[in-house]
Coordinates of C-alpha atoms in Angstrom, one line a residue:
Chain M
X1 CA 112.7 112.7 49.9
X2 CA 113.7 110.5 46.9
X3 CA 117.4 111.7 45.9
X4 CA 119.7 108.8 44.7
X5 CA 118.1 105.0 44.0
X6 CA 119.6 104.2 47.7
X7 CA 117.1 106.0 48.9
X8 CA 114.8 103.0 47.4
X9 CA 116.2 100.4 48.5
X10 CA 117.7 101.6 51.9
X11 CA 116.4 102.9 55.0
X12 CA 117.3 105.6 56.5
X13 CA 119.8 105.7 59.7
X14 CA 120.9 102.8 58.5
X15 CA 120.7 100.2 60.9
X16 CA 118.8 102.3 63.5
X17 CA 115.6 102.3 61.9
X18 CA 113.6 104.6 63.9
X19 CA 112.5 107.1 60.8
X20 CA 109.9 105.4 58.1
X21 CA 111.2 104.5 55.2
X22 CA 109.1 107.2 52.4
X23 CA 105.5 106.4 51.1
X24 CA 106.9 105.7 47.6
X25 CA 110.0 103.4 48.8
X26 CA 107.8 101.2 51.2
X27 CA 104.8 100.7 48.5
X28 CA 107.5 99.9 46.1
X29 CA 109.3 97.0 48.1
X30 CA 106.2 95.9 49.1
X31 CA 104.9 95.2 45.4
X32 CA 108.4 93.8 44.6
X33 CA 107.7 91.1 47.3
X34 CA 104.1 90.3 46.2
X35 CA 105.5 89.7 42.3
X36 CA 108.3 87.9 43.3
X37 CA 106.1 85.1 45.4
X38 CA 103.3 85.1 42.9
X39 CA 106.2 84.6 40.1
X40 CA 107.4 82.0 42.0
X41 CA 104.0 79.9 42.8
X42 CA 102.9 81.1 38.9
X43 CA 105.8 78.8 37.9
X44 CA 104.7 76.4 39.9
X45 CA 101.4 76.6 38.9
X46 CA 101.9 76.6 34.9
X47 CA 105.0 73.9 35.3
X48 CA 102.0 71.7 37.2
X49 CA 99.3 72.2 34.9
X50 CA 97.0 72.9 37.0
X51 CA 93.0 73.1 36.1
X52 CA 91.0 75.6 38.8
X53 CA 88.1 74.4 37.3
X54 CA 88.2 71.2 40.1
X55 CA 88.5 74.3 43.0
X56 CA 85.2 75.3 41.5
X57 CA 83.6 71.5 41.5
X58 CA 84.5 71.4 45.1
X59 CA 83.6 75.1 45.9
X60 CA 80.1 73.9 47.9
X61 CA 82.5 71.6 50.0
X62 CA 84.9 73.8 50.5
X63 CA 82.3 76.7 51.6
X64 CA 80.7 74.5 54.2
X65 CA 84.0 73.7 55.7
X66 CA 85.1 77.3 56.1
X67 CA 81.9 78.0 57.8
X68 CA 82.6 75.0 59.9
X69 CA 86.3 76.6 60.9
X70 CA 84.6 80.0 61.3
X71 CA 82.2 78.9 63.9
X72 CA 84.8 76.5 65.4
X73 CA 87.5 79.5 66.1
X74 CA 84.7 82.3 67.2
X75 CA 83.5 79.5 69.8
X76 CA 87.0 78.5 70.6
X77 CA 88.3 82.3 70.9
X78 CA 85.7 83.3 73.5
X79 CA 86.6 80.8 75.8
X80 CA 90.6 80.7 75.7
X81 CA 90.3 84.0 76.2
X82 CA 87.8 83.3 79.0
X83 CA 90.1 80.5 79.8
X84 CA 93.4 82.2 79.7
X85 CA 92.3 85.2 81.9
X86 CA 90.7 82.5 85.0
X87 CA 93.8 80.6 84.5
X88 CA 96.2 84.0 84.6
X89 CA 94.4 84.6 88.0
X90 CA 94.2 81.3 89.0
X91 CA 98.3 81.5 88.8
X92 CA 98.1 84.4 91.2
X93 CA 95.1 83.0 93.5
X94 CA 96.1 82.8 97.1
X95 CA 94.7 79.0 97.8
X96 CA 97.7 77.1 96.6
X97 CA 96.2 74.2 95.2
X98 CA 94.4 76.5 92.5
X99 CA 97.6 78.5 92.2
X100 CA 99.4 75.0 91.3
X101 CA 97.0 73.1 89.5
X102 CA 97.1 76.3 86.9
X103 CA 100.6 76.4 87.0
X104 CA 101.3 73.2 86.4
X105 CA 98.4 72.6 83.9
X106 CA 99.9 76.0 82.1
X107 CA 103.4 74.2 81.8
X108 CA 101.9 70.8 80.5
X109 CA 99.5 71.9 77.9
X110 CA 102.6 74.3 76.4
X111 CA 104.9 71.8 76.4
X112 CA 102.4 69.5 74.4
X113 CA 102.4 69.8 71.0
X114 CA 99.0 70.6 69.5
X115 CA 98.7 67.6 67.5
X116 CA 99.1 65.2 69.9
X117 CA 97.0 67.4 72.7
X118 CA 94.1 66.5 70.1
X119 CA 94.5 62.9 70.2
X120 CA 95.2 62.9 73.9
X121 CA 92.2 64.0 74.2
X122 CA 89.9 62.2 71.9
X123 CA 90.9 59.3 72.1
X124 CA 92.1 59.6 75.6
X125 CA 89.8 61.3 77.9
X126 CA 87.0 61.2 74.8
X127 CA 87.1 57.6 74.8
X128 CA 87.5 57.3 78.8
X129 CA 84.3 59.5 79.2
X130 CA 82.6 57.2 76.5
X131 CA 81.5 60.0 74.6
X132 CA 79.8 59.5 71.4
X133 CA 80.2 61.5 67.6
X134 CA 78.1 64.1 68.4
X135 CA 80.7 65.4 70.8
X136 CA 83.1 65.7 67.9
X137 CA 82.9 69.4 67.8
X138 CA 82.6 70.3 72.1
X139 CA 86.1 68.4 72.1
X140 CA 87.8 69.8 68.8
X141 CA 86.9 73.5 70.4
X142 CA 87.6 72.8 74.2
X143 CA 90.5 71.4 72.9
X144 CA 92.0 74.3 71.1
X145 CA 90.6 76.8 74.0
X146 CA 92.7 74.8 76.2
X147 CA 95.8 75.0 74.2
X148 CA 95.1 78.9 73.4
X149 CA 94.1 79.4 76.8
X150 CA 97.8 78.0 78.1
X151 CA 99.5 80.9 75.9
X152 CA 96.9 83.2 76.4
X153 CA 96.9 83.1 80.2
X154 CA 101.0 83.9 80.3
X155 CA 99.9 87.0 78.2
X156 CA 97.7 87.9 80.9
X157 CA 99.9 86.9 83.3
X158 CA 102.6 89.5 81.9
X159 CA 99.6 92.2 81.5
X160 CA 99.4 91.9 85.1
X161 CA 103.0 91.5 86.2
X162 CA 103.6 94.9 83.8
X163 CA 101.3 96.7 86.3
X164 CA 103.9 99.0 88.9
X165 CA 103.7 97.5 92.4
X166 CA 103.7 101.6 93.5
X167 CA 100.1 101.4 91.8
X168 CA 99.1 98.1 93.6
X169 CA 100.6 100.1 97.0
X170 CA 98.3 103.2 96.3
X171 CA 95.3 101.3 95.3
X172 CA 95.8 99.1 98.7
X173 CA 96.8 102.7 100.9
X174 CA 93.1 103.9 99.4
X175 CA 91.7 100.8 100.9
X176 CA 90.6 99.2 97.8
X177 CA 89.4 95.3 98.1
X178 CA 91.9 92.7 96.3
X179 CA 88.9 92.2 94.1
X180 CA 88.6 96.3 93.4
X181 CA 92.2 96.4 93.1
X182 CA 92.1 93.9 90.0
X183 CA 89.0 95.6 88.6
X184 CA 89.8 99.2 89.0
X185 CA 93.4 99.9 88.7
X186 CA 95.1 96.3 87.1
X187 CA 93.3 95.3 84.4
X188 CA 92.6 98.3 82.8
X189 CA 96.5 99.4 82.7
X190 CA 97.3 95.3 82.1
X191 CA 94.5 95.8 79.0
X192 CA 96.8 97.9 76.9
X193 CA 99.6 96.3 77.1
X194 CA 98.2 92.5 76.2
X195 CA 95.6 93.7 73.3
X196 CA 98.2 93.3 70.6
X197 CA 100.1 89.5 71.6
X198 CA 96.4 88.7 72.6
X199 CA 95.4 89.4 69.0
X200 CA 98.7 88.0 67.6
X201 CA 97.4 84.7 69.3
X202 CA 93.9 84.7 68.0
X203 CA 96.0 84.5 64.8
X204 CA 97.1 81.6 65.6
X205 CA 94.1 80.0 66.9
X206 CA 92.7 80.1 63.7
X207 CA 95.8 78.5 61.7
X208 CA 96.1 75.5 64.5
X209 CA 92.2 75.0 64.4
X210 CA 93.3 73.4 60.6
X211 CA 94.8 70.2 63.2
X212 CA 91.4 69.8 64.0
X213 CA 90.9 67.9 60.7
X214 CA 93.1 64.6 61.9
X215 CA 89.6 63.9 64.4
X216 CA 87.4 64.3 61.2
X217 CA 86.2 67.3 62.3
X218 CA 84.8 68.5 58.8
X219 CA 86.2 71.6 59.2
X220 CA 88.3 73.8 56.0
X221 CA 91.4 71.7 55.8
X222 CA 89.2 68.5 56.4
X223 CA 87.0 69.5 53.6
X224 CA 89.6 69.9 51.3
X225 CA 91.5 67.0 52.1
X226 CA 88.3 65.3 51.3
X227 CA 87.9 67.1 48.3
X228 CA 91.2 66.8 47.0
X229 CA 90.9 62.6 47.4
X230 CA 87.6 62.3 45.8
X231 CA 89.2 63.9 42.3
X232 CA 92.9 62.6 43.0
X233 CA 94.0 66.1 42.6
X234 CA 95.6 68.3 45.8
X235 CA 97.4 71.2 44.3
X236 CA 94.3 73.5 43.5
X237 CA 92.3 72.9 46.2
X238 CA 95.2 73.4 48.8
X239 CA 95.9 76.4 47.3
X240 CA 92.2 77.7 47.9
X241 CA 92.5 76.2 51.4
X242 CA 95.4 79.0 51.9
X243 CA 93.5 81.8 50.7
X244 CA 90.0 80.5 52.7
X245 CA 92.5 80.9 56.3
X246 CA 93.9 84.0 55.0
X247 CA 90.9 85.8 54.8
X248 CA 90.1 84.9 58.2
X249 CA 93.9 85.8 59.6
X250 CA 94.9 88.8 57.4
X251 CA 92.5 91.2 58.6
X252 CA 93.2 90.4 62.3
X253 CA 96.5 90.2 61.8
X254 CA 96.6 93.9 60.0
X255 CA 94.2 95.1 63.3
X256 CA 96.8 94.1 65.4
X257 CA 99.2 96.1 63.4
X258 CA 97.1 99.0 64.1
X259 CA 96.5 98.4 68.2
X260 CA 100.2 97.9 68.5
X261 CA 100.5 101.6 66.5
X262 CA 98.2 102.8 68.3
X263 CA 99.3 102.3 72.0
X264 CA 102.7 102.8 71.4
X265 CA 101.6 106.4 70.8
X266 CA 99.6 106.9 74.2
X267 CA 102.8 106.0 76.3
Chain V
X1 CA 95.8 113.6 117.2
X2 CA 96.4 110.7 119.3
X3 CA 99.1 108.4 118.7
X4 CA 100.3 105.5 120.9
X5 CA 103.1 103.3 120.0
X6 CA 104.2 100.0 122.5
X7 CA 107.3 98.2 121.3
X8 CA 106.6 98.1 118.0
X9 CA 109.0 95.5 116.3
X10 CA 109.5 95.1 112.5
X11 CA 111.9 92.7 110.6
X12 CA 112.6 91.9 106.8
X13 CA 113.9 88.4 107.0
X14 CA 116.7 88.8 109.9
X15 CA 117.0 92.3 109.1
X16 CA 115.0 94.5 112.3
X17 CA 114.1 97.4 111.0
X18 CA 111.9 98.8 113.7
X19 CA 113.5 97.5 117.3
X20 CA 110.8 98.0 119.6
X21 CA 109.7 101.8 119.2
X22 CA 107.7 103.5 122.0
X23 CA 106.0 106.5 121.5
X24 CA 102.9 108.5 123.2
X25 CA 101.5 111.7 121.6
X26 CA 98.6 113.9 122.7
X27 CA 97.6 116.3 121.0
X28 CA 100.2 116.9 118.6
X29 CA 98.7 118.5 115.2
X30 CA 101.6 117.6 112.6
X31 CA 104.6 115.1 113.4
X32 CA 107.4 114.9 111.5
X33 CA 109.8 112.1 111.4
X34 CA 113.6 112.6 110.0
X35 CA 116.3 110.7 109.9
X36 CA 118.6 108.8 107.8
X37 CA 118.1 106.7 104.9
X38 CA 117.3 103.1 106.1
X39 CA 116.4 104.7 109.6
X40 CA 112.8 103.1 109.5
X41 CA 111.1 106.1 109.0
X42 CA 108.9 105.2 105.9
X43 CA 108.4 101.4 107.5
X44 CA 107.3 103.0 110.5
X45 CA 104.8 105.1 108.8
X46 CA 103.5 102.1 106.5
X47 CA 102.6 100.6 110.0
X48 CA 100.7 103.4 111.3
X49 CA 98.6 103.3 107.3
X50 CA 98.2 99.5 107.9
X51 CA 100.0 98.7 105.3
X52 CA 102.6 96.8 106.7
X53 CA 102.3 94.3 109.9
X54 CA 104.7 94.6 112.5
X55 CA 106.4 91.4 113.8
X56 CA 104.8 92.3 117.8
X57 CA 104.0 95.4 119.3
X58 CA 101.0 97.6 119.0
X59 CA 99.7 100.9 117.6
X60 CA 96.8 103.0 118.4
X61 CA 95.5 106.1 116.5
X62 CA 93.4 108.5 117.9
X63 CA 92.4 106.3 120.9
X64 CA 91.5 103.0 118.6
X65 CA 94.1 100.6 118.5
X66 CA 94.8 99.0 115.0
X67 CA 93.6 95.3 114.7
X68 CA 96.6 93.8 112.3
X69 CA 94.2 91.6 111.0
X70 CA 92.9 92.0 107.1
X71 CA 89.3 93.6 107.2
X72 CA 90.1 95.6 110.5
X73 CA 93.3 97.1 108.4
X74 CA 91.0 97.6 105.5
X75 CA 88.5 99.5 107.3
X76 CA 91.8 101.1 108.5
X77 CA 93.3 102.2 105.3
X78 CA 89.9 104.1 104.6
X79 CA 90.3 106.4 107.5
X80 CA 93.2 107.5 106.5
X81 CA 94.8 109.4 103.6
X82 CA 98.7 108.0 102.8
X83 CA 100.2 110.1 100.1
X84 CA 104.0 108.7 99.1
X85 CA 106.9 110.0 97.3
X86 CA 105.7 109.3 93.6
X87 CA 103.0 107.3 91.4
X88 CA 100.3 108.1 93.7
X89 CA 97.7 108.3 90.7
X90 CA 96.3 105.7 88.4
X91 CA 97.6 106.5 85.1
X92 CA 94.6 105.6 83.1
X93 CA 92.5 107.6 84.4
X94 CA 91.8 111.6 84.8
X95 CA 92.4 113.5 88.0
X96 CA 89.2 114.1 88.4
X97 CA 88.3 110.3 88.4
X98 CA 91.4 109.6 90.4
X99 CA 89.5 111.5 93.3
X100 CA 85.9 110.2 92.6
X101 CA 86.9 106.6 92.1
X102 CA 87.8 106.0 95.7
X103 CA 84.5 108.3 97.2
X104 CA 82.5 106.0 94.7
X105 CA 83.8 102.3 95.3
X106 CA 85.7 103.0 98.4
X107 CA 83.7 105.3 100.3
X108 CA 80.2 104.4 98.8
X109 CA 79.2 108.2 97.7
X110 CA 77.0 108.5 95.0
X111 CA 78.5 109.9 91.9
X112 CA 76.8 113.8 91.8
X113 CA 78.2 113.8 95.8
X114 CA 81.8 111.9 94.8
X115 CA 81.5 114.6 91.7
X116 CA 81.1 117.6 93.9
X117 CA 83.3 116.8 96.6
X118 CA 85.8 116.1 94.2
X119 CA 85.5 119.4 92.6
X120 CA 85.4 121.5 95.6
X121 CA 89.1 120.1 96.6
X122 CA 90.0 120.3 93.2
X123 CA 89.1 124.3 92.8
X124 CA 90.4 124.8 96.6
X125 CA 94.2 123.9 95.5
X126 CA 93.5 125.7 92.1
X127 CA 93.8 122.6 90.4
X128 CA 90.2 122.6 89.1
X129 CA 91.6 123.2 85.3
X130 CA 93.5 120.3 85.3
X131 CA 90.8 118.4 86.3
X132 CA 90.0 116.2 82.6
X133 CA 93.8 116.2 82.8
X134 CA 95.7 112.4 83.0
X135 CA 98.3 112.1 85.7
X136 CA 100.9 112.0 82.3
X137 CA 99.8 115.4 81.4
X138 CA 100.5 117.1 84.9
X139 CA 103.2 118.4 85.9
X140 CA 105.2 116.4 88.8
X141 CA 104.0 119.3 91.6
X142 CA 100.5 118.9 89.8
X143 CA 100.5 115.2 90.4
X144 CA 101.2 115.4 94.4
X145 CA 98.7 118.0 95.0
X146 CA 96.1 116.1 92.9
X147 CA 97.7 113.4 95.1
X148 CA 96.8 115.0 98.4
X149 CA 93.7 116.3 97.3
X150 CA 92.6 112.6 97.0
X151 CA 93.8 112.1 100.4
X152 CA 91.7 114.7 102.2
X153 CA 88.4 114.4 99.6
X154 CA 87.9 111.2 102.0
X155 CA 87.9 113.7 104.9
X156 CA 90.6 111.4 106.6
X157 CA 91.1 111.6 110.5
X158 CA 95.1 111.9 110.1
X159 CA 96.9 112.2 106.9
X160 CA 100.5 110.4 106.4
X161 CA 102.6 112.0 103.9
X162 CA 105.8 109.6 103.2
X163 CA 108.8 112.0 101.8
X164 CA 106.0 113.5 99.4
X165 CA 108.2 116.1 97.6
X166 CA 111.4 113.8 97.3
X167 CA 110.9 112.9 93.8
X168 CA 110.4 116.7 92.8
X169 CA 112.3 119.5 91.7
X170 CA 112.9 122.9 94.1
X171 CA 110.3 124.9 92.7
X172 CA 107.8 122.0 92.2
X173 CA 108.6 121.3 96.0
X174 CA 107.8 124.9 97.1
X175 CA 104.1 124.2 95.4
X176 CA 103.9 121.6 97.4
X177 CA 105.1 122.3 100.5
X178 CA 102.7 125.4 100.4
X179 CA 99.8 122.9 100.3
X180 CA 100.4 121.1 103.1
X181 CA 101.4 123.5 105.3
X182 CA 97.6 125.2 104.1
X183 CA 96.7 121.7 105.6
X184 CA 97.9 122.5 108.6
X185 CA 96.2 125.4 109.2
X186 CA 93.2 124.1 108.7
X187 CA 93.6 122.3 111.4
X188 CA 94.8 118.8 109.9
X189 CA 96.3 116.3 111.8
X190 CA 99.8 115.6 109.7
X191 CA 102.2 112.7 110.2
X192 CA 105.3 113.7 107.7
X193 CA 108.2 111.8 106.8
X194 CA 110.6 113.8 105.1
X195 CA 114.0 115.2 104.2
X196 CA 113.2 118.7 104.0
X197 CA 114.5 120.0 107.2
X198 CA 113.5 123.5 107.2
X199 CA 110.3 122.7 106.4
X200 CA 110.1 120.0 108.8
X201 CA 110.8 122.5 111.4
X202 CA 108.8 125.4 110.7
X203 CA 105.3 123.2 110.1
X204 CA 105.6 120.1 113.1
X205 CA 105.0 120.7 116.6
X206 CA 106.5 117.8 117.4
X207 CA 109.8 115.8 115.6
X208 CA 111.5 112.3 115.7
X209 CA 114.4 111.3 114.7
X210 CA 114.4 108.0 113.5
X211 CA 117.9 106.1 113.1
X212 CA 118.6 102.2 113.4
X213 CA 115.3 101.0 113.8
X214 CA 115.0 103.3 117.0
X215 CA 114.0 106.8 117.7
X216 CA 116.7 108.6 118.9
X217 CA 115.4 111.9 119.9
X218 CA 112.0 113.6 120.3
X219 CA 111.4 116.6 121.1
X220 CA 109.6 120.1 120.0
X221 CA 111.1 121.2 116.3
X222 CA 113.2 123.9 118.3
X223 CA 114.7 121.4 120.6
X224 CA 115.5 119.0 117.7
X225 CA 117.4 121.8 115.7
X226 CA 118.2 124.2 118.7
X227 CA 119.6 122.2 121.1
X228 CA 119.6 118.4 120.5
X229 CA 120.1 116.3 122.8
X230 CA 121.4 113.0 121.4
X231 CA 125.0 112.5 120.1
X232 CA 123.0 110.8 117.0
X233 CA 120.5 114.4 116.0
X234 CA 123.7 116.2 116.0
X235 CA 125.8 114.0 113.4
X236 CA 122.8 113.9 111.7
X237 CA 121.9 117.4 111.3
X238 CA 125.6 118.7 110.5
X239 CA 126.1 116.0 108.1
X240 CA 122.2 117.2 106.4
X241 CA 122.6 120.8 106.9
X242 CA 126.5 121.0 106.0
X243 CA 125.6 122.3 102.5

């Protein structure tokens, strides 16, 4: 196991990296990289003076915000994932003016940055439809579905593709229906293979809902922005806007870990 | 079985790779076609399974002739039982749901019949232990007879086997040769495309040789190997029976 201090710091094989590095040497490293970034935002911390006590004035504001971003990104991942899937098969539909109006709308909405996908929209086709404040919300969350859902549908799209055409042959030999063929023999194999990116981008999805804030949407990072230009004072209340995202994203983020682990095992 | 072909033409891009085949069988129980690589062979027998259209030209099985059209070929896939070379079974899934699935969704069975049926075929090619099995488990012998056994559980009125041992090793072959030549005596009708000669000639009662797109001999197994007729059956077999 643990012979010489190399064994520490290096992994074994060398570059190959196909063995685990031991229990001991990976818990170690990993506590040497948690000191060395809390050393480094400690400095900045005690070098700023800063006074947590104005986190806690704000803590009411700040809790109704991250409920705010909570409900916006459950909403919003239910229907880019809806989204992304009808737009993944909408790609492959047969009637071409579906197939291109997905394909097209797919390349558009990825080569849009989010930011300005939001005000396209608000102030765009928001303020073409007329649509009053109360709408504030629909459009910040069909917004991010339809930016999610363009990623999320090419992950679908290369579930799909990773599906053999010899199982698409058999299926069709057994005289399966195109509809039967998706629901029986593609998306169950395609499932596998997209759970982890799919996760991966529900990651994301919650870290770009924090754009939401530039249509006043009162969501986390709106709240504290708010907060933090009420008491002049950004520093303490950014850094609990970090750690309110972070408990949403670590946990997904470590499950997605775990499914990738997981799978690899089964093939 | 019956099996009528009139002119049957098929082409990949400018490529013809069946050029106007005509063929009439009567009562033939198992026919093999042979061949050379690229001959049309497998083509030809993705026609007959209605999986591939042909360019003109038209086929009939058993008296009915196939409507290249897609719910006529659907309803045509269904009689039949196609069994290829490898990857025949849906990897996520036992072999015992590999056989029920297509009783149940395909074949509208309820699940105690698609269950039992299933299982009878299963224990009849002693494969019934390996039933909970998935297809990654099984050996590659296992695989093709689970294979077959789907194809006949649908009680199919011909089934087309396209060069199913190719992808196997010698003895894995043997296990699977055995099984369809059990087919045969149980009075299946057979439509075989392989590369295994000997077999080829001691199981059909009837064998092509398919070679550019056209067939170039047919004839009773021991005309084909006794005393062929074309210039093109006699390269072919010295070159495939040289070693």
């Amino acid at each position: 196991m643990i012979e010489t201090w190399r064994d520490l710091i290096l992994a074994p094989d060398g570059a190959r990296g196909d063995t685990p590095p031991p229990t001991i040497a990976k818990v170690l490293n990993s506590a040497l990289a948690l000191v060395l970034l809390t050393g480094l935002v400690w400095v900045c911390l005690v070098s700023l003076h800063v006074d947590w006590s104005i986190v806690w004035d704000v803590r009411t504001a700040l809790f109704s915000g991250w409920l705010v971003t909570l409900k916006l990104t459950a909403a919003a991942l239910v229907f880019s994932t809806l989204g992304g899937f009808v737009l993944a098969l909408g790609q492959r539909s047969f009637v071409l003016p579906v197939r291109y109006f997905s394909k097209v709308l797919v390349e558009i909405v990825r080569s849009t940055p989010l930011l300005v996908l939001i005000f396209l929209l608000w102030y765009g086709l928001g303020g073409a439809l007329g649509i009053s404040n109360d709408w504030r919300y629909i459009m910040g969350v069909f917004t991010i579905s339809l930016f999610e859902a363009a990623y999320i549908s090419e992950i679908f799209r290369a579930g799909i593709e990773s599906v053999g055409k010899s199982q698409i042959e058999s299926a069709r030999a057994i005289g399966f229906t195109r509809p039967q063929i998706y629901r029986y023999v593609i998306i169950p194999q395609a499932f596998r293979q997209v759970l982890p990116p799919l996760v991966g981008q529900l990651v994301s999805l919650i870290k770009d809902s924090s754009l939401l804030s530039v249509i006043a949407i009162p969501e986390l990072t709106q709240s504290a922005q708010q907060a933090s230009s009420n008491n002049y004072d950004n520093l303490e209340t950014y850094f609990a806007l970090a750690l309110g995202y972070l408990v949403l994203t670590i946990p997904i983020s470590l499950w997605s870990r775990w499914l990738e682990r997981r799978f690899k095992y089964e093939t | 079985m019956k099996l009528s072909l009139q002119n049957v033409v098929k082409r990949f891009g400018t490529h013809t790779v069946i050029d106007r085949v005509t063929l009439e069988l009567d009562g033939v129980h198992c026919l093999a076609l042979i061949g050379p690589s690229g001959g049309g062979k497998s083509t030809l027998l993705r026609i007959i399974a209605g999986l591939e259209y042909p360019n003109s030209g038209s086929v009939a099985v058993n008296g009915k002739p196939i409507e290249y059209h897609d719910e006529a070929l659907l309803r045509h896939r269904r009689s039949v039982g196609t069994v290829f070379q490898a990857f025949n079974l849906f990897p996520h899934l036992t072999a015992l749901k590999n056989i029920t699935l297509p009783l149940e969704k395909v074949h509208g069975r309820s699940k105690a019949e698609a269950l039992d049926l299933a299982e009878t075929t299963l224990r009849r090619f002693q494969l019934l232990d390996h039933s909970h099995k998935k297809p990654a488990e099984l050996s590659g012998g296992q695989r093709q007879r689970v294979a077959i056994a789907r194809a006949i559980a649908i009680k199919p009125q011909v089934v087309l086997l396209d060069e199913p041992t190719s992808a196997l090793d010698p003895e894995m072959t043997a296990e699977v040769l055995e099984l369809i030549e059990e087919l045969k005596q149980e009075g299946r009708d057979l439509l075989l495309v392989t590369h295994e000669m000997g077999f080829a000639r001691r199981l059909a009662d009837r064998v092509a040789l398919l070679a550019n797109g056209t067939i170039a001999e047919i004839g009773p197994p021991e005309q084909i190997f006794g005393e062929p007729q074309s210039e093109i059956t006699r390269s072919f077999l010295s070159r495939v029976l040289k070693y």
